[in-house]
Amino acid sequence: MTPITLPIFIFGSLVAGLIGSLIHLILGGKPFRLLLSILSSWIGFWFGNNLGSRYGLCFFKYGQINFGFAIFLSIVFGLIGYWISGENQKPSNL
């Protein structure tokens, strides 16, 4: 696994933040849901990058970042973070 430099970390974090923001733009919600989507996308992006590097799952590698697997997991984790926030639940009638 190659070491991640600061410019690569910043660029990857921007890509992951964009994915989280697009999830929020498409699905909507309050600011808390935006923060949770972006944070989950960051976690998923770097987790996917590490898994792709470790197991050789490279289908769109550019430089030191495995974008294919990283973007896939960023979207999955972003949607999970969006779902976990649970802001749109109906109140119970208890």
PDB file of N, CA and C in Angstrom:
ATOM      1  N   MET A   1       0.843  -1.170   0.000  1.00  0.00           N
ATOM      2  CA  MET A   1       0.000   0.000   0.000  1.00  0.00           C
ATOM      3  C   MET A   1       0.891   1.237   0.000  1.00  0.00           C
ATOM      4  N   THR A   2       0.588   2.162  -0.869  1.00  0.00           N
ATOM      5  CA  THR A   2       1.377   3.381  -0.969  1.00  0.00           C
ATOM      6  C   THR A   2       0.903   4.393   0.066  1.00  0.00           C
ATOM      7  N   PRO A   3       1.813   5.195   0.581  1.00  0.00           N
ATOM      8  CA  PRO A   3       1.403   6.198   1.579  1.00  0.00           C
ATOM      9  C   PRO A   3       0.588   7.319   0.924  1.00  0.00           C
ATOM     10  N   ILE A   4      -0.377   7.810   1.666  1.00  0.00           N
ATOM     11  CA  ILE A   4      -1.226   8.900   1.202  1.00  0.00           C
ATOM     12  C   ILE A   4      -0.605  10.221   1.641  1.00  0.00           C
ATOM     13  N   THR A   5      -0.318  11.080   0.679  1.00  0.00           N
ATOM     14  CA  THR A   5       0.249  12.389   0.989  1.00  0.00           C
ATOM     15  C   THR A   5      -0.888  13.373   1.281  1.00  0.00           C
ATOM     16  N   LEU A   6      -0.530  14.530   1.787  1.00  0.00           N
ATOM     17  CA  LEU A   6      -1.533  15.529   2.153  1.00  0.00           C
ATOM     18  C   LEU A   6      -2.354  16.009   0.949  1.00  0.00           C
ATOM     19  N   PRO A   7      -1.748  16.325  -0.207  1.00  0.00           N
ATOM     20  CA  PRO A   7      -2.581  16.742  -1.344  1.00  0.00           C
ATOM     21  C   PRO A   7      -3.555  15.655  -1.807  1.00  0.00           C
ATOM     22  N   ILE A   8      -3.124  14.406  -1.751  1.00  0.00           N
ATOM     23  CA  ILE A   8      -4.013  13.313  -2.143  1.00  0.00           C
ATOM     24  C   ILE A   8      -5.139  13.164  -1.127  1.00  0.00           C
ATOM     25  N   PHE A   9      -4.838  13.320   0.146  1.00  0.00           N
ATOM     26  CA  PHE A   9      -5.868  13.244   1.178  1.00  0.00           C
ATOM     27  C   PHE A   9      -6.897  14.366   1.007  1.00  0.00           C
ATOM     28  N   ILE A  10      -6.436  15.566   0.718  1.00  0.00           N
ATOM     29  CA  ILE A  10      -7.346  16.694   0.530  1.00  0.00           C
ATOM     30  C   ILE A  10      -8.224  16.475  -0.697  1.00  0.00           C
ATOM     31  N   PHE A  11      -7.627  16.026  -1.806  1.00  0.00           N
ATOM     32  CA  PHE A  11      -8.403  15.793  -3.021  1.00  0.00           C
ATOM     33  C   PHE A  11      -9.424  14.678  -2.821  1.00  0.00           C
ATOM     34  N   GLY A  12      -9.027  13.589  -2.199  1.00  0.00           N
ATOM     35  CA  GLY A  12      -9.965  12.497  -1.929  1.00  0.00           C
ATOM     36  C   GLY A  12     -11.086  12.920  -0.996  1.00  0.00           C
ATOM     37  N   SER A  13     -10.765  13.730  -0.007  1.00  0.00           N
ATOM     38  CA  SER A  13     -11.791  14.222   0.915  1.00  0.00           C
ATOM     39  C   SER A  13     -12.764  15.154   0.215  1.00  0.00           C
ATOM     40  N   LEU A  14     -12.271  15.949  -0.736  1.00  0.00           N
ATOM     41  CA  LEU A  14     -13.162  16.815  -1.516  1.00  0.00           C
ATOM     42  C   LEU A  14     -14.108  15.988  -2.385  1.00  0.00           C
ATOM     43  N   VAL A  15     -13.586  14.938  -2.999  1.00  0.00           N
ATOM     44  CA  VAL A  15     -14.432  14.066  -3.816  1.00  0.00           C
ATOM     45  C   VAL A  15     -15.491  13.403  -2.940  1.00  0.00           C
ATOM     46  N   ALA A  16     -15.095  12.894  -1.786  1.00  0.00           N
ATOM     47  CA  ALA A  16     -16.048  12.248  -0.881  1.00  0.00           C
ATOM     48  C   ALA A  16     -17.072  13.257  -0.355  1.00  0.00           C
ATOM     49  N   GLY A  17     -16.640  14.469  -0.053  1.00  0.00           N
ATOM     50  CA  GLY A  17     -17.567  15.505   0.397  1.00  0.00           C
ATOM     51  C   GLY A  17     -18.564  15.878  -0.689  1.00  0.00           C
ATOM     52  N   LEU A  18     -18.103  15.893  -1.936  1.00  0.00           N
ATOM     53  CA  LEU A  18     -19.003  16.162  -3.054  1.00  0.00           C
ATOM     54  C   LEU A  18     -20.048  15.065  -3.184  1.00  0.00           C
ATOM     55  N   ILE A  19     -19.648  13.831  -3.000  1.00  0.00           N
ATOM     56  CA  ILE A  19     -20.599  12.718  -3.070  1.00  0.00           C
ATOM     57  C   ILE A  19     -21.639  12.831  -1.959  1.00  0.00           C
ATOM     58  N   GLY A  20     -21.197  13.121  -0.741  1.00  0.00           N
ATOM     59  CA  GLY A  20     -22.136  13.309   0.367  1.00  0.00           C
ATOM     60  C   GLY A  20     -23.071  14.484   0.132  1.00  0.00           C
ATOM     61  N   SER A  21     -22.553  15.555  -0.447  1.00  0.00           N
ATOM     62  CA  SER A  21     -23.391  16.718  -0.746  1.00  0.00           C
ATOM     63  C   SER A  21     -24.413  16.406  -1.840  1.00  0.00           C
ATOM     64  N   LEU A  22     -24.013  15.629  -2.835  1.00  0.00           N
ATOM     65  CA  LEU A  22     -24.943  15.250  -3.892  1.00  0.00           C
ATOM     66  C   LEU A  22     -26.047  14.339  -3.358  1.00  0.00           C
ATOM     67  N   ILE A  23     -25.705  13.467  -2.440  1.00  0.00           N
ATOM     68  CA  ILE A  23     -26.729  12.625  -1.810  1.00  0.00           C
ATOM     69  C   ILE A  23     -27.741  13.503  -1.090  1.00  0.00           C
ATOM     70  N   HIS A  24     -27.246  14.495  -0.372  1.00  0.00           N
ATOM     71  CA  HIS A  24     -28.146  15.405   0.347  1.00  0.00           C
ATOM     72  C   HIS A  24     -28.955  16.259  -0.629  1.00  0.00           C
ATOM     73  N   LEU A  25     -28.342  16.688  -1.717  1.00  0.00           N
ATOM     74  CA  LEU A  25     -29.047  17.509  -2.704  1.00  0.00           C
ATOM     75  C   LEU A  25     -30.183  16.730  -3.355  1.00  0.00           C
ATOM     76  N   ILE A  26     -29.936  15.473  -3.664  1.00  0.00           N
ATOM     77  CA  ILE A  26     -30.951  14.657  -4.326  1.00  0.00           C
ATOM     78  C   ILE A  26     -32.055  14.251  -3.366  1.00  0.00           C
ATOM     79  N   LEU A  27     -31.700  13.838  -2.151  1.00  0.00           N
ATOM     80  CA  LEU A  27     -32.687  13.298  -1.220  1.00  0.00           C
ATOM     81  C   LEU A  27     -33.246  14.330  -0.242  1.00  0.00           C
ATOM     82  N   GLY A  28     -32.556  15.446  -0.041  1.00  0.00           N
ATOM     83  CA  GLY A  28     -33.045  16.512   0.834  1.00  0.00           C
ATOM     84  C   GLY A  28     -32.806  16.226   2.305  1.00  0.00           C
ATOM     85  N   GLY A  29     -33.222  17.157   3.137  1.00  0.00           N
ATOM     86  CA  GLY A  29     -33.083  16.992   4.579  1.00  0.00           C
ATOM     87  C   GLY A  29     -32.574  18.255   5.244  1.00  0.00           C
ATOM     88  N   LYS A  30     -32.380  18.136   6.539  1.00  0.00           N
ATOM     89  CA  LYS A  30     -31.902  19.251   7.346  1.00  0.00           C
ATOM     90  C   LYS A  30     -30.383  19.263   7.405  1.00  0.00           C
ATOM     91  N   PRO A  31     -29.777  20.303   7.992  1.00  0.00           N
ATOM     92  CA  PRO A  31     -28.304  20.393   8.045  1.00  0.00           C
ATOM     93  C   PRO A  31     -27.633  19.227   8.769  1.00  0.00           C
ATOM     94  N   PHE A  32     -28.274  18.681   9.793  1.00  0.00           N
ATOM     95  CA  PHE A  32     -27.689  17.527  10.481  1.00  0.00           C
ATOM     96  C   PHE A  32     -27.532  16.348   9.528  1.00  0.00           C
ATOM     97  N   ARG A  33     -28.520  16.157   8.682  1.00  0.00           N
ATOM     98  CA  ARG A  33     -28.471  15.068   7.705  1.00  0.00           C
ATOM     99  C   ARG A  33     -27.356  15.322   6.690  1.00  0.00           C
ATOM    100  N   LEU A  34     -27.119  16.571   6.313  1.00  0.00           N
ATOM    101  CA  LEU A  34     -26.012  16.910   5.412  1.00  0.00           C
ATOM    102  C   LEU A  34     -24.677  16.550   6.042  1.00  0.00           C
ATOM    103  N   LEU A  35     -24.469  16.931   7.297  1.00  0.00           N
ATOM    104  CA  LEU A  35     -23.211  16.621   7.979  1.00  0.00           C
ATOM    105  C   LEU A  35     -23.004  15.121   8.119  1.00  0.00           C
ATOM    106  N   LEU A  36     -24.053  14.399   8.436  1.00  0.00           N
ATOM    107  CA  LEU A  36     -23.937  12.948   8.586  1.00  0.00           C
ATOM    108  C   LEU A  36     -23.659  12.273   7.242  1.00  0.00           C
ATOM    109  N   SER A  37     -24.260  12.771   6.177  1.00  0.00           N
ATOM    110  CA  SER A  37     -23.997  12.209   4.846  1.00  0.00           C
ATOM    111  C   SER A  37     -22.559  12.453   4.414  1.00  0.00           C
ATOM    112  N   ILE A  38     -22.052  13.652   4.653  1.00  0.00           N
ATOM    113  CA  ILE A  38     -20.673  13.967   4.266  1.00  0.00           C
ATOM    114  C   ILE A  38     -19.683  13.167   5.103  1.00  0.00           C
ATOM    115  N   LEU A  39     -19.895  13.097   6.395  1.00  0.00           N
ATOM    116  CA  LEU A  39     -18.997  12.337   7.264  1.00  0.00           C
ATOM    117  C   LEU A  39     -18.999  10.851   6.897  1.00  0.00           C
ATOM    118  N   SER A  40     -20.170  10.303   6.644  1.00  0.00           N
ATOM    119  CA  SER A  40     -20.249   8.898   6.247  1.00  0.00           C
ATOM    120  C   SER A  40     -19.580   8.665   4.898  1.00  0.00           C
ATOM    121  N   SER A  41     -19.724   9.609   3.988  1.00  0.00           N
ATOM    122  CA  SER A  41     -19.078   9.483   2.678  1.00  0.00           C
ATOM    123  C   SER A  41     -17.561   9.523   2.808  1.00  0.00           C
ATOM    124  N   TRP A  42     -17.049  10.368   3.689  1.00  0.00           N
ATOM    125  CA  TRP A  42     -15.599  10.407   3.919  1.00  0.00           C
ATOM    126  C   TRP A  42     -15.105   9.064   4.440  1.00  0.00           C
ATOM    127  N   ILE A  43     -15.801   8.539   5.426  1.00  0.00           N
ATOM    128  CA  ILE A  43     -15.398   7.255   6.006  1.00  0.00           C
ATOM    129  C   ILE A  43     -15.442   6.162   4.941  1.00  0.00           C
ATOM    130  N   GLY A  44     -16.523   6.119   4.175  1.00  0.00           N
ATOM    131  CA  GLY A  44     -16.655   5.113   3.137  1.00  0.00           C
ATOM    132  C   GLY A  44     -15.611   5.252   2.042  1.00  0.00           C
ATOM    133  N   PHE A  45     -15.268   6.480   1.680  1.00  0.00           N
ATOM    134  CA  PHE A  45     -14.273   6.711   0.626  1.00  0.00           C
ATOM    135  C   PHE A  45     -12.911   6.180   1.044  1.00  0.00           C
ATOM    136  N   TRP A  46     -12.466   6.543   2.216  1.00  0.00           N
ATOM    137  CA  TRP A  46     -11.129   6.109   2.637  1.00  0.00           C
ATOM    138  C   TRP A  46     -11.103   4.638   3.018  1.00  0.00           C
ATOM    139  N   PHE A  47     -12.215   4.113   3.493  1.00  0.00           N
ATOM    140  CA  PHE A  47     -12.305   2.674   3.751  1.00  0.00           C
ATOM    141  C   PHE A  47     -12.245   1.899   2.433  1.00  0.00           C
ATOM    142  N   GLY A  48     -12.958   2.387   1.425  1.00  0.00           N
ATOM    143  CA  GLY A  48     -12.923   1.760   0.112  1.00  0.00           C
ATOM    144  C   GLY A  48     -11.568   1.864  -0.544  1.00  0.00           C
ATOM    145  N   ASN A  49     -10.898   2.989  -0.375  1.00  0.00           N
ATOM    146  CA  ASN A  49      -9.554   3.149  -0.925  1.00  0.00           C
ATOM    147  C   ASN A  49      -8.594   2.157  -0.284  1.00  0.00           C
ATOM    148  N   ASN A  50      -8.673   2.014   1.029  1.00  0.00           N
ATOM    149  CA  ASN A  50      -7.794   1.067   1.719  1.00  0.00           C
ATOM    150  C   ASN A  50      -8.105  -0.374   1.343  1.00  0.00           C
ATOM    151  N   LEU A  51      -9.382  -0.719   1.249  1.00  0.00           N
ATOM    152  CA  LEU A  51      -9.737  -2.080   0.840  1.00  0.00           C
ATOM    153  C   LEU A  51      -9.293  -2.359  -0.590  1.00  0.00           C
ATOM    154  N   GLY A  52      -9.479  -1.390  -1.467  1.00  0.00           N
ATOM    155  CA  GLY A  52      -9.054  -1.562  -2.848  1.00  0.00           C
ATOM    156  C   GLY A  52      -7.551  -1.739  -2.970  1.00  0.00           C
ATOM    157  N   SER A  53      -6.797  -0.990  -2.194  1.00  0.00           N
ATOM    158  CA  SER A  53      -5.340  -1.121  -2.224  1.00  0.00           C
ATOM    159  C   SER A  53      -4.883  -2.437  -1.616  1.00  0.00           C
ATOM    160  N   ARG A  54      -5.519  -2.836  -0.540  1.00  0.00           N
ATOM    161  CA  ARG A  54      -5.104  -4.044   0.161  1.00  0.00           C
ATOM    162  C   ARG A  54      -5.394  -5.303  -0.640  1.00  0.00           C
ATOM    163  N   TYR A  55      -6.566  -5.379  -1.257  1.00  0.00           N
ATOM    164  CA  TYR A  55      -6.971  -6.598  -1.944  1.00  0.00           C
ATOM    165  C   TYR A  55      -6.863  -6.514  -3.465  1.00  0.00           C
ATOM    166  N   GLY A  56      -6.325  -5.427  -3.973  1.00  0.00           N
ATOM    167  CA  GLY A  56      -6.117  -5.294  -5.413  1.00  0.00           C
ATOM    168  C   GLY A  56      -7.404  -5.111  -6.206  1.00  0.00           C
ATOM    169  N   LEU A  57      -8.413  -4.473  -5.628  1.00  0.00           N
ATOM    170  CA  LEU A  57      -9.684  -4.227  -6.309  1.00  0.00           C
ATOM    171  C   LEU A  57      -9.616  -2.888  -7.040  1.00  0.00           C
ATOM    172  N   CYS A  58      -8.907  -2.873  -8.131  1.00  0.00           N
ATOM    173  CA  CYS A  58      -8.672  -1.628  -8.859  1.00  0.00           C
ATOM    174  C   CYS A  58      -9.398  -1.664 -10.197  1.00  0.00           C
ATOM    175  N   PHE A  59     -10.473  -0.888 -10.329  1.00  0.00           N
ATOM    176  CA  PHE A  59     -11.086  -0.776 -11.639  1.00  0.00           C
ATOM    177  C   PHE A  59     -11.139   0.657 -12.119  1.00  0.00           C
ATOM    178  N   PHE A  60     -10.724   1.621 -11.313  1.00  0.00           N
ATOM    179  CA  PHE A  60     -10.541   2.996 -11.756  1.00  0.00           C
ATOM    180  C   PHE A  60      -9.522   3.647 -10.827  1.00  0.00           C
ATOM    181  N   LYS A  61      -8.272   3.323 -11.056  1.00  0.00           N
ATOM    182  CA  LYS A  61      -7.207   3.848 -10.206  1.00  0.00           C
ATOM    183  C   LYS A  61      -6.560   5.028 -10.911  1.00  0.00           C
ATOM    184  N   TYR A  62      -6.411   6.110 -10.169  1.00  0.00           N
ATOM    185  CA  TYR A  62      -5.747   7.292 -10.687  1.00  0.00           C
ATOM    186  C   TYR A  62      -4.750   7.740  -9.630  1.00  0.00           C
ATOM    187  N   GLY A  63      -3.490   7.553  -9.907  1.00  0.00           N
ATOM    188  CA  GLY A  63      -2.469   7.887  -8.922  1.00  0.00           C
ATOM    189  C   GLY A  63      -2.503   6.905  -7.774  1.00  0.00           C
ATOM    190  N   GLN A  64      -2.584   7.419  -6.572  1.00  0.00           N
ATOM    191  CA  GLN A  64      -2.577   6.574  -5.391  1.00  0.00           C
ATOM    192  C   GLN A  64      -3.976   6.258  -4.866  1.00  0.00           C
ATOM    193  N   ILE A  65      -5.014   6.743  -5.544  1.00  0.00           N
ATOM    194  CA  ILE A  65      -6.378   6.534  -5.070  1.00  0.00           C
ATOM    195  C   ILE A  65      -7.091   5.554  -5.993  1.00  0.00           C
ATOM    196  N   ASN A  66      -7.720   4.557  -5.399  1.00  0.00           N
ATOM    197  CA  ASN A  66      -8.561   3.609  -6.132  1.00  0.00           C
ATOM    198  C   ASN A  66      -9.973   4.187  -6.191  1.00  0.00           C
ATOM    199  N   PHE A  67     -10.231   5.013  -7.184  1.00  0.00           N
ATOM    200  CA  PHE A  67     -11.500   5.732  -7.235  1.00  0.00           C
ATOM    201  C   PHE A  67     -12.711   4.837  -7.403  1.00  0.00           C
ATOM    202  N   GLY A  68     -12.607   3.762  -8.149  1.00  0.00           N
ATOM    203  CA  GLY A  68     -13.771   2.918  -8.398  1.00  0.00           C
ATOM    204  C   GLY A  68     -14.376   2.365  -7.128  1.00  0.00           C
ATOM    205  N   PHE A  69     -13.581   1.639  -6.371  1.00  0.00           N
ATOM    206  CA  PHE A  69     -14.077   1.037  -5.130  1.00  0.00           C
ATOM    207  C   PHE A  69     -14.329   2.100  -4.065  1.00  0.00           C
ATOM    208  N   ALA A  70     -13.512   3.146  -4.040  1.00  0.00           N
ATOM    209  CA  ALA A  70     -13.686   4.211  -3.046  1.00  0.00           C
ATOM    210  C   ALA A  70     -14.988   4.968  -3.271  1.00  0.00           C
ATOM    211  N   ILE A  71     -15.310   5.280  -4.523  1.00  0.00           N
ATOM    212  CA  ILE A  71     -16.550   6.002  -4.805  1.00  0.00           C
ATOM    213  C   ILE A  71     -17.759   5.113  -4.528  1.00  0.00           C
ATOM    214  N   PHE A  72     -17.659   3.832  -4.878  1.00  0.00           N
ATOM    215  CA  PHE A  72     -18.764   2.910  -4.612  1.00  0.00           C
ATOM    216  C   PHE A  72     -19.074   2.858  -3.112  1.00  0.00           C
ATOM    217  N   LEU A  73     -18.049   2.654  -2.291  1.00  0.00           N
ATOM    218  CA  LEU A  73     -18.295   2.587  -0.844  1.00  0.00           C
ATOM    219  C   LEU A  73     -18.666   3.950  -0.261  1.00  0.00           C
ATOM    220  N   SER A  74     -18.196   5.020  -0.864  1.00  0.00           N
ATOM    221  CA  SER A  74     -18.582   6.351  -0.409  1.00  0.00           C
ATOM    222  C   SER A  74     -20.080   6.570  -0.605  1.00  0.00           C
ATOM    223  N   ILE A  75     -20.602   6.135  -1.744  1.00  0.00           N
ATOM    224  CA  ILE A  75     -22.039   6.256  -1.991  1.00  0.00           C
ATOM    225  C   ILE A  75     -22.823   5.370  -1.027  1.00  0.00           C
ATOM    226  N   VAL A  76     -22.368   4.149  -0.833  1.00  0.00           N
ATOM    227  CA  VAL A  76     -23.068   3.226   0.069  1.00  0.00           C
ATOM    228  C   VAL A  76     -23.072   3.776   1.499  1.00  0.00           C
ATOM    229  N   PHE A  77     -21.920   4.194   1.984  1.00  0.00           N
ATOM    230  CA  PHE A  77     -21.839   4.710   3.350  1.00  0.00           C
ATOM    231  C   PHE A  77     -22.610   6.022   3.482  1.00  0.00           C
ATOM    232  N   GLY A  78     -22.575   6.866   2.447  1.00  0.00           N
ATOM    233  CA  GLY A  78     -23.334   8.116   2.484  1.00  0.00           C
ATOM    234  C   GLY A  78     -24.825   7.872   2.585  1.00  0.00           C
ATOM    235  N   LEU A  79     -25.325   6.889   1.835  1.00  0.00           N
ATOM    236  CA  LEU A  79     -26.743   6.550   1.913  1.00  0.00           C
ATOM    237  C   LEU A  79     -27.092   5.939   3.267  1.00  0.00           C
ATOM    238  N   ILE A  80     -26.198   5.143   3.811  1.00  0.00           N
ATOM    239  CA  ILE A  80     -26.431   4.579   5.142  1.00  0.00           C
ATOM    240  C   ILE A  80     -26.455   5.688   6.192  1.00  0.00           C
ATOM    241  N   GLY A  81     -25.534   6.638   6.099  1.00  0.00           N
ATOM    242  CA  GLY A  81     -25.533   7.769   7.024  1.00  0.00           C
ATOM    243  C   GLY A  81     -26.781   8.613   6.895  1.00  0.00           C
ATOM    244  N   TYR A  82     -27.243   8.786   5.668  1.00  0.00           N
ATOM    245  CA  TYR A  82     -28.482   9.522   5.435  1.00  0.00           C
ATOM    246  C   TYR A  82     -29.658   8.793   6.068  1.00  0.00           C
ATOM    247  N   TRP A  83     -29.695   7.487   5.913  1.00  0.00           N
ATOM    248  CA  TRP A  83     -30.777   6.687   6.459  1.00  0.00           C
ATOM    249  C   TRP A  83     -30.737   6.653   7.991  1.00  0.00           C
ATOM    250  N   ILE A  84     -29.537   6.588   8.572  1.00  0.00           N
ATOM    251  CA  ILE A  84     -29.382   6.505  10.026  1.00  0.00           C
ATOM    252  C   ILE A  84     -29.865   7.776  10.717  1.00  0.00           C
ATOM    253  N   SER A  85     -29.741   8.915  10.040  1.00  0.00           N
ATOM    254  CA  SER A  85     -30.144  10.168  10.686  1.00  0.00           C
ATOM    255  C   SER A  85     -31.618  10.155  11.061  1.00  0.00           C
ATOM    256  N   GLY A  86     -32.461   9.498  10.289  1.00  0.00           N
ATOM    257  CA  GLY A  86     -33.867   9.277  10.649  1.00  0.00           C
ATOM    258  C   GLY A  86     -34.679  10.510  10.905  1.00  0.00           C
ATOM    259  N   GLU A  87     -34.407  11.607  10.206  1.00  0.00           N
ATOM    260  CA  GLU A  87     -35.155  12.840  10.445  1.00  0.00           C
ATOM    261  C   GLU A  87     -36.577  12.795   9.917  1.00  0.00           C
ATOM    262  N   ASN A  88     -36.843  11.952   8.946  1.00  0.00           N
ATOM    263  CA  ASN A  88     -38.160  11.944   8.317  1.00  0.00           C
ATOM    264  C   ASN A  88     -39.081  10.871   8.879  1.00  0.00           C
ATOM    265  N   GLN A  89     -38.819  10.380  10.056  1.00  0.00           N
ATOM    266  CA  GLN A  89     -39.694   9.371  10.647  1.00  0.00           C
ATOM    267  C   GLN A  89     -40.967  10.021  11.132  1.00  0.00           C
ATOM    268  N   LYS A  90     -42.057   9.285  11.011  1.00  0.00           N
ATOM    269  CA  LYS A  90     -43.338   9.787  11.489  1.00  0.00           C
ATOM    270  C   LYS A  90     -43.363   9.651  13.015  1.00  0.00           C
ATOM    271  N   PRO A  91     -43.911  10.638  13.728  1.00  0.00           N
ATOM    272  CA  PRO A  91     -43.988  10.525  15.187  1.00  0.00           C
ATOM    273  C   PRO A  91     -44.959   9.421  15.590  1.00  0.00           C
ATOM    274  N   SER A  92     -44.628   8.737  16.646  1.00  0.00           N
ATOM    275  CA  SER A  92     -45.504   7.662  17.122  1.00  0.00           C
ATOM    276  C   SER A  92     -46.690   8.253  17.881  1.00  0.00           C
ATOM    277  N   ASN A  93     -47.776   7.546  17.888  1.00  0.00           N
ATOM    278  CA  ASN A  93     -49.011   8.014  18.551  1.00  0.00           C
ATOM    279  C   ASN A  93     -49.179   7.399  19.931  1.00  0.00           C
ATOM    280  N   LEU A  94     -48.130   7.326  20.698  1.00  0.00           N
ATOM    281  CA  LEU A  94     -48.231   6.750  22.035  1.00  0.00           C
ATOM    282  C   LEU A  94     -48.554   7.768  23.058  1.00  0.00           C
TER     283      LEU A  94
END
